[in-house]
Amino acid sequence: MQLPKALRNTSLVVGAAITLTIVLLAIFAPAIATHGVEQMDMRNRFAGPSFQHLLGTDNFGRDLWSRLIWGARVSLTIAIIAVVCSVIIGTIVGLVAGYFGGWVDLVLMRITDIFLGVPAIVLALAIVAILGPGVMNVALALIVVAWTEYARVVRATTLVLREQNYVQAARALGARPSRILFKEILPNALGPIIVLASLGLGTAIIAESALSFLGFGLPPPTPTWGWTLAYGTKFIRDEPWLSIISGATIMITVLGFNLLGDGLRDVLDPRQLSRGGGKS
Amino acid sequence: MIAYIIRRLLLLIPLAIGMVVVTFALLLIIPGDPASVLLGQEATPEAIATLRANLGLDDPWYIRLWDYFAALAHGDMGQSIFQSQPVSTIIAGRLAATIELAVVSLVLATILGLVLGVISAIWQGSIIDTATMLLAQLGVSMPVYWLGLLLMLLFAVNLGWLPAIGRGEPLLDALAAALSGRPEVLIKSLSHIALPAFALAVNSAAIISRLVRTSMLEILREDFIRTAYAKGLRRPRVIVRHALRNALLPVLSVIGLRFGALLGGAVLTETIFAWPGLGQLTISAISQRDLPLIQGIVLTFAIIFALVNLIVDLLYAAVDPRIRLG
């Protein structure tokens, strides 16, 4: 991956800029947020954007800009936990299934089929309903529905890579399977995994906000984006601003991760992997 | 071909068994007690114990699992805890509405995706191409429930053109009514489905349009396209008859997968537009911890998923003579 090529990719640059901004806002939320999450200002209920309240206020006069920035922390934390764990589980399952083949592959892939066979949101809802709300429980629900995609992609990549000469050579030299999987195959399968993970962060943010929107996410006073959006719908007739802004925040964040993923795909070109093989 | 279909249908059985075991395992660790939820906070411990016994909640898990399978073999999904009706009856009453919504959305998404994808491929690099792909990128990134709210706000609340919530007569019935001289019934049904179907379709339309564009761009560079032009054929004919036909193949498999995604999206869309389908039922079943109903819904979704995949594979083989099933 050469730097000039990466910088010429508009998707990558715009996507990286958006995600970096959101991540920085979330990290420095205490310094950037102008008000407390629950700080009320009853004289300024449903205020429009002003210097005092950058994005206006809700029915209690709570500052929307501050709530959204604190909400970014929640959304990003859950999304990152969910994606990292999904990547780890999916990668191990995919590597093992693809490399060993036979009945190991058969069993692992049938298990993934079971998880792929129900709409993700239904499965996630059921899990959160069972475990109750909480950062780890919501993340767990997202992991249960997301790991299968990584497993399938890593398995497909492994099937191609295990026939490559350098893998065969390592095997002929007597390398143990764990060494072949993690030292020879995994580094060359990283391209598609990184691309998927970037797109997966966007999906996780949408899924988390959907759970919150339906009332199955983290309970208030945690200012999740989905909850703020759902709360805004109570006043949508007269004050649509609240729901519109919180939805736009979700969309822009997801757009950032999607553009980043698309850009990375162009730059890393996973297709080159299956054609040329070899280490890059 | 028939042997293949039978084999695929038989493969549904282990899938269904796996699905039931997984949902059973999940529901076993449920902390809330459906019996106490059902009877409310003032229920006596005796009343709760009696109800638990009646619902079979006191039996060990393997007996409950076995009983469930035994009943399922007879097509019985059990009794809903809260609605005192068979689960299969409740689901059957809701299934048609969800399938109607998903099918209409899929048709919309396919048409939109094809048109936008072909347009941006033909004018690759132009402003139209950039604008279309930007639109597609936004469509992929937009939460479906937010788009639904925005559409409702604009077309139902502000402009008052379309109804905000609910469903008219089922589309097929409405079509029959229109044919027998009552077009207003069909218009009412269409006006009700327009917003939820469009909200649900946008995400899939965006994905399909990107795929059509890529696939068309590859095909348009092929030799046989140059040959077609060299023969003196006109551009619209080359694009539709030669290029699009071949570009459709990879799109077909994605359209099938999208149907599954649409069913999932329906859970959110139905909640917003009060569309009386499986999605709404899912939310209420999960809020009430109605175990048999949740299980029945998950199983129903799984079977529809599997059947749609089978249909897509069959269509694939029908369209592409190079693919042989077996």
GROMACS .gro file of C-alpha atoms in nm, chain A:
model
  280
    1MET     CA    1   0.000   0.000   0.000
    2GLN     CA    2   0.167   0.319  -0.121
    3LEU     CA    3   0.084   0.647   0.043
    4PRO     CA    4   0.030   0.858  -0.271
    5LYS     CA    5  -0.216   0.603  -0.409
    6ALA     CA    6  -0.405   0.606  -0.080
    7LEU     CA    7  -0.419   0.985  -0.070
    8ARG     CA    8  -0.559   1.003  -0.422
    9ASN     CA    9  -0.855   0.789  -0.320
   10THR     CA   10  -1.140   1.030  -0.241
   11SER     CA   11  -1.349   0.772  -0.052
   12LEU     CA   12  -1.059   0.684   0.171
   13VAL     CA   13  -0.963   1.042   0.248
   14VAL     CA   14  -1.319   1.165   0.314
   15GLY     CA   15  -1.404   0.851   0.512
   16ALA     CA   16  -1.091   0.878   0.723
   17ALA     CA   17  -1.158   1.247   0.787
   18ILE     CA   18  -1.517   1.182   0.904
   19THR     CA   19  -1.428   0.886   1.127
   20LEU     CA   20  -1.126   1.064   1.274
   21THR     CA   21  -1.342   1.368   1.360
   22ILE     CA   22  -1.608   1.153   1.530
   23VAL     CA   23  -1.347   0.952   1.721
   24LEU     CA   24  -1.173   1.270   1.840
   25LEU     CA   25  -1.507   1.423   1.945
   26ALA     CA   26  -1.585   1.109   2.144
   27ILE     CA   27  -1.241   1.093   2.309
   28PHE     CA   28  -1.240   1.459   2.407
   29ALA     CA   29  -1.611   1.473   2.492
   30PRO     CA   30  -1.551   1.615   2.843
   31ALA     CA   31  -1.361   1.910   2.694
   32ILE     CA   32  -1.578   1.965   2.387
   33ALA     CA   33  -1.929   1.919   2.528
   34THR     CA   34  -2.059   2.258   2.631
   35HIS     CA   35  -2.316   2.125   2.879
   36GLY     CA   36  -2.372   1.819   3.099
   37VAL     CA   37  -2.576   1.532   2.954
   38GLU     CA   38  -2.862   1.586   3.198
   39GLN     CA   39  -2.813   1.957   3.253
   40MET     CA   40  -3.152   2.124   3.207
   41ASP     CA   41  -3.225   2.480   3.102
   42MET     CA   42  -3.600   2.523   3.136
   43ARG     CA   43  -3.597   2.877   2.999
   44ASN     CA   44  -3.452   2.746   2.673
   45ARG     CA   45  -3.680   2.452   2.592
   46PHE     CA   46  -3.683   2.352   2.224
   47ALA     CA   47  -3.438   2.631   2.149
   48GLY     CA   48  -3.300   2.655   1.798
   49PRO     CA   49  -2.927   2.651   1.724
   50SER     CA   50  -2.740   2.937   1.887
   51PHE     CA   51  -2.395   3.008   2.026
   52GLN     CA   52  -2.517   2.892   2.363
   53HIS     CA   53  -2.670   2.571   2.227
   54LEU     CA   54  -2.496   2.477   1.901
   55LEU     CA   55  -2.766   2.231   1.789
   56GLY     CA   56  -3.053   2.357   2.003
   57THR     CA   57  -3.221   2.190   2.300
   58ASP     CA   58  -3.491   1.933   2.380
   59ASN     CA   59  -3.808   1.960   2.590
   60PHE     CA   60  -3.609   1.994   2.913
   61GLY     CA   61  -3.368   2.241   2.759
   62ARG     CA   62  -3.093   1.980   2.747
   63ASP     CA   63  -2.817   2.066   2.500
   64LEU     CA   64  -2.840   1.840   2.192
   65TRP     CA   65  -2.480   1.897   2.078
   66SER     CA   66  -2.345   1.780   2.416
   67ARG     CA   67  -2.580   1.481   2.430
   68LEU     CA   68  -2.477   1.370   2.081
   69ILE     CA   69  -2.107   1.398   2.161
   70TRP     CA   70  -2.146   1.192   2.479
   71GLY     CA   71  -2.361   0.954   2.275
   72ALA     CA   72  -2.073   0.911   2.028
   73ARG     CA   73  -1.870   0.759   2.313
   74VAL     CA   74  -2.138   0.501   2.381
   75SER     CA   75  -2.197   0.412   2.015
   76LEU     CA   76  -1.829   0.390   1.928
   77THR     CA   77  -1.740   0.188   2.239
   78ILE     CA   78  -2.011  -0.069   2.173
   79ALA     CA   79  -1.932  -0.084   1.800
   80ILE     CA   80  -1.559  -0.128   1.857
   81ILE     CA   81  -1.602  -0.400   2.120
   82ALA     CA   82  -1.852  -0.580   1.895
   83VAL     CA   83  -1.636  -0.561   1.581
   84VAL     CA   84  -1.307  -0.657   1.751
   85CYS     CA   85  -1.465  -0.963   1.915
   86SER     CA   86  -1.649  -1.060   1.595
   87VAL     CA   87  -1.325  -1.033   1.399
   88ILE     CA   88  -1.139  -1.254   1.647
   89ILE     CA   89  -1.410  -1.522   1.663
   90GLY     CA   90  -1.487  -1.511   1.291
   91THR     CA   91  -1.120  -1.519   1.190
   92ILE     CA   92  -1.040  -1.821   1.408
   93VAL     CA   93  -1.348  -2.011   1.287
   94GLY     CA   94  -1.277  -1.918   0.924
   95LEU     CA   95  -0.909  -2.011   0.941
   96VAL     CA   96  -0.977  -2.347   1.107
   97ALA     CA   97  -1.268  -2.436   0.877
   98GLY     CA   98  -1.083  -2.334   0.562
   99TYR     CA   99  -0.749  -2.492   0.648
  100PHE     CA  100  -0.860  -2.826   0.792
  101GLY     CA  101  -1.161  -2.878   0.565
  102GLY     CA  102  -1.352  -3.206   0.589
  103TRP     CA  103  -1.591  -3.257   0.878
  104VAL     CA  104  -1.442  -2.968   1.079
  105ASP     CA  105  -1.536  -2.734   0.795
  106LEU     CA  106  -1.877  -2.897   0.757
  107VAL     CA  107  -1.969  -2.863   1.124
  108LEU     CA  108  -1.841  -2.506   1.160
  109MET     CA  109  -2.015  -2.390   0.843
  110ARG     CA  110  -2.348  -2.549   0.941
  111ILE     CA  111  -2.326  -2.364   1.272
  112THR     CA  112  -2.268  -2.035   1.087
  113ASP     CA  113  -2.567  -2.119   0.865
  114ILE     CA  114  -2.788  -2.142   1.173
  115PHE     CA  115  -2.683  -1.795   1.286
  116LEU     CA  116  -2.722  -1.656   0.933
  117GLY     CA  117  -3.068  -1.806   0.901
  118VAL     CA  118  -3.252  -1.552   1.116
  119PRO     CA  119  -3.273  -1.177   1.056
  120ALA     CA  120  -2.991  -1.020   1.259
  121ILE     CA  121  -3.219  -0.771   1.431
  122VAL     CA  122  -3.453  -1.047   1.556
  123LEU     CA  123  -3.163  -1.244   1.701
  124ALA     CA  124  -3.006  -0.934   1.856
  125LEU     CA  125  -3.340  -0.827   2.007
  126ALA     CA  126  -3.394  -1.171   2.158
  127ILE     CA  127  -3.046  -1.169   2.314
  128VAL     CA  128  -3.079  -0.822   2.466
  129ALA     CA  129  -3.428  -0.910   2.591
  130ILE     CA  130  -3.281  -1.217   2.759
  131LEU     CA  131  -2.965  -1.064   2.904
  132GLY     CA  132  -3.104  -0.724   2.983
  133PRO     CA  133  -2.952  -0.389   2.884
  134GLY     CA  134  -2.585  -0.305   2.942
  135VAL     CA  135  -2.284  -0.216   2.728
  136MET     CA  136  -2.146  -0.572   2.724
  137ASN     CA  137  -2.487  -0.730   2.660
  138VAL     CA  138  -2.565  -0.504   2.366
  139ALA     CA  139  -2.214  -0.568   2.231
  140LEU     CA  140  -2.266  -0.942   2.279
  141ALA     CA  141  -2.590  -0.930   2.081
  142LEU     CA  142  -2.405  -0.758   1.796
  143ILE     CA  143  -2.120  -1.012   1.813
  144VAL     CA  144  -2.361  -1.305   1.788
  145VAL     CA  145  -2.504  -1.166   1.464
  146ALA     CA  146  -2.181  -1.031   1.313
  147TRP     CA  147  -1.909  -1.296   1.353
  148THR     CA  148  -2.051  -1.519   1.076
  149GLU     CA  149  -1.961  -1.275   0.800
  150TYR     CA  150  -1.594  -1.270   0.902
  151ALA     CA  151  -1.594  -1.649   0.933
  152ARG     CA  152  -1.724  -1.691   0.578
  153VAL     CA  153  -1.487  -1.443   0.419
  154VAL     CA  154  -1.180  -1.567   0.608
  155ARG     CA  155  -1.271  -1.926   0.522
  156ALA     CA  156  -1.297  -1.841   0.151
  157THR     CA  157  -0.963  -1.659   0.160
  158THR     CA  158  -0.800  -1.946   0.351
  159LEU     CA  159  -0.921  -2.198   0.092
  160VAL     CA  160  -0.728  -2.004  -0.173
  161LEU     CA  161  -0.421  -1.934   0.039
  162ARG     CA  162  -0.367  -2.287   0.168
  163GLU     CA  163  -0.290  -2.403  -0.186
  164GLN     CA  164  -0.020  -2.139  -0.234
  165ASN     CA  165   0.337  -2.257  -0.270
  166TYR     CA  166   0.470  -2.083   0.038
  167VAL     CA  167   0.205  -2.248   0.256
  168GLN     CA  168   0.279  -2.587   0.102
  169ALA     CA  169   0.649  -2.522   0.161
  170ALA     CA  170   0.590  -2.438   0.526
  171ARG     CA  171   0.390  -2.757   0.563
  172ALA     CA  172   0.663  -2.962   0.393
  173LEU     CA  173   0.916  -2.813   0.636
  174GLY     CA  174   0.705  -2.955   0.919
  175ALA     CA  175   0.551  -2.635   1.054
  176ARG     CA  176   0.270  -2.692   1.302
  177PRO     CA  177  -0.083  -2.597   1.188
  178SER     CA  178  -0.102  -2.313   1.440
  179ARG     CA  179   0.215  -2.164   1.292
  180ILE     CA  180   0.091  -2.202   0.935
  181LEU     CA  181  -0.247  -2.048   1.022
  182PHE     CA  182  -0.126  -1.748   1.217
  183LYS     CA  183   0.216  -1.679   1.063
  184GLU     CA  184   0.164  -1.775   0.699
  185ILE     CA  185  -0.206  -1.750   0.615
  186LEU     CA  186  -0.342  -1.482   0.852
  187PRO     CA  187  -0.103  -1.198   0.749
  188ASN     CA  188  -0.210  -1.248   0.388
  189ALA     CA  189  -0.580  -1.258   0.474
  190LEU     CA  190  -0.565  -0.929   0.665
  191GLY     CA  191  -0.668  -0.710   0.368
  192PRO     CA  192  -1.026  -0.839   0.340
  193ILE     CA  193  -1.057  -0.853   0.720
  194ILE     CA  194  -0.965  -0.485   0.758
  195VAL     CA  195  -1.208  -0.382   0.485
  196LEU     CA  196  -1.490  -0.586   0.640
  197ALA     CA  197  -1.416  -0.455   0.988
  198SER     CA  198  -1.443  -0.095   0.869
  199LEU     CA  199  -1.779  -0.162   0.703
  200GLY     CA  200  -1.875  -0.368   1.010
  201LEU     CA  201  -1.826  -0.068   1.240
  202GLY     CA  202  -2.091   0.118   1.039
  203THR     CA  203  -2.327  -0.179   1.056
  204ALA     CA  204  -2.271  -0.212   1.431
  205ILE     CA  205  -2.350   0.155   1.488
  206ILE     CA  206  -2.675   0.125   1.291
  207ALA     CA  207  -2.768  -0.196   1.477
  208GLU     CA  208  -2.695  -0.047   1.819
  209SER     CA  209  -2.898   0.262   1.737
  210ALA     CA  210  -3.183   0.041   1.613
  211LEU     CA  211  -3.186  -0.153   1.941
  212SER     CA  212  -3.189   0.174   2.138
  213PHE     CA  213  -3.457   0.315   1.909
  214LEU     CA  214  -3.681   0.016   1.983
  215GLY     CA  215  -3.618   0.058   2.355
  216PHE     CA  216  -3.388  -0.242   2.394
  217GLY     CA  217  -3.058  -0.055   2.416
  218LEU     CA  218  -2.888   0.112   2.711
  219PRO     CA  219  -3.151   0.276   2.932
  220PRO     CA  220  -3.154   0.650   3.005
  221PRO     CA  221  -2.979   0.857   3.129
  222THR     CA  222  -2.720   0.710   2.886
  223PRO     CA  223  -2.763   0.943   2.585
  224THR     CA  224  -2.747   0.681   2.307
  225TRP     CA  225  -2.812   0.814   1.958
  226GLY     CA  226  -3.098   0.574   1.895
  227TRP     CA  227  -3.273   0.671   2.216
  228THR     CA  228  -3.231   1.044   2.152
  229LEU     CA  229  -3.382   0.988   1.808
  230ALA     CA  230  -3.672   0.784   1.946
  231TYR     CA  231  -3.731   1.041   2.221
  232GLY     CA  232  -3.741   1.315   1.957
  233THR     CA  233  -4.025   1.138   1.776
  234LYS     CA  234  -4.256   1.234   2.064
  235PHE     CA  235  -4.235   1.593   1.948
  236ILE     CA  236  -4.183   1.521   1.579
  237ARG     CA  237  -4.490   1.716   1.465
  238ASP     CA  238  -4.380   2.050   1.607
  239GLU     CA  239  -4.009   1.999   1.675
  240PRO     CA  240  -3.877   1.757   1.412
  241TRP     CA  241  -3.530   1.905   1.458
  242LEU     CA  242  -3.436   1.666   1.745
  243SER     CA  243  -3.497   1.347   1.546
  244ILE     CA  244  -3.358   1.486   1.222
  245ILE     CA  245  -3.026   1.590   1.379
  246SER     CA  246  -2.975   1.270   1.578
  247GLY     CA  247  -3.053   1.059   1.269
  248ALA     CA  248  -2.817   1.269   1.058
  249THR     CA  249  -2.542   1.215   1.317
  250ILE     CA  250  -2.585   0.838   1.287
  251MET     CA  251  -2.590   0.859   0.908
  252ILE     CA  252  -2.277   1.074   0.879
  253THR     CA  253  -2.084   0.845   1.116
  254VAL     CA  254  -2.188   0.533   0.927
  255LEU     CA  255  -2.112   0.708   0.597
  256GLY     CA  256  -1.760   0.776   0.727
  257PHE     CA  257  -1.697   0.409   0.807
  258ASN     CA  258  -1.850   0.295   0.477
  259LEU     CA  259  -1.639   0.538   0.271
  260LEU     CA  260  -1.332   0.432   0.467
  261GLY     CA  261  -1.410   0.066   0.400
  262ASP     CA  262  -1.470   0.125   0.029
  263GLY     CA  263  -1.152   0.328   0.003
  264LEU     CA  264  -0.949   0.062   0.181
  265ARG     CA  265  -1.095  -0.198  -0.052
  266ASP     CA  266  -0.973  -0.003  -0.355
  267VAL     CA  267  -0.630   0.055  -0.205
  268LEU     CA  268  -0.571  -0.290  -0.058
  269ASP     CA  269  -0.746  -0.462  -0.353
  270PRO     CA  270  -0.829  -0.797  -0.196
  271ARG     CA  271  -0.880  -0.940  -0.543
  272GLN     CA  272  -0.509  -0.915  -0.604
  273LEU     CA  273  -0.473  -1.159  -0.319
  274SER     CA  274  -0.662  -1.438  -0.486
  275ARG     CA  275  -0.498  -1.375  -0.821
  276GLY     CA  276  -0.136  -1.327  -0.728
  277GLY     CA  277  -0.116  -1.484  -0.385
  278GLY     CA  278   0.226  -1.422  -0.239
  279LYS     CA  279   0.318  -1.184   0.035
  280SER     CA  280   0.289  -0.818  -0.038
   0.00000   0.00000   0.00000
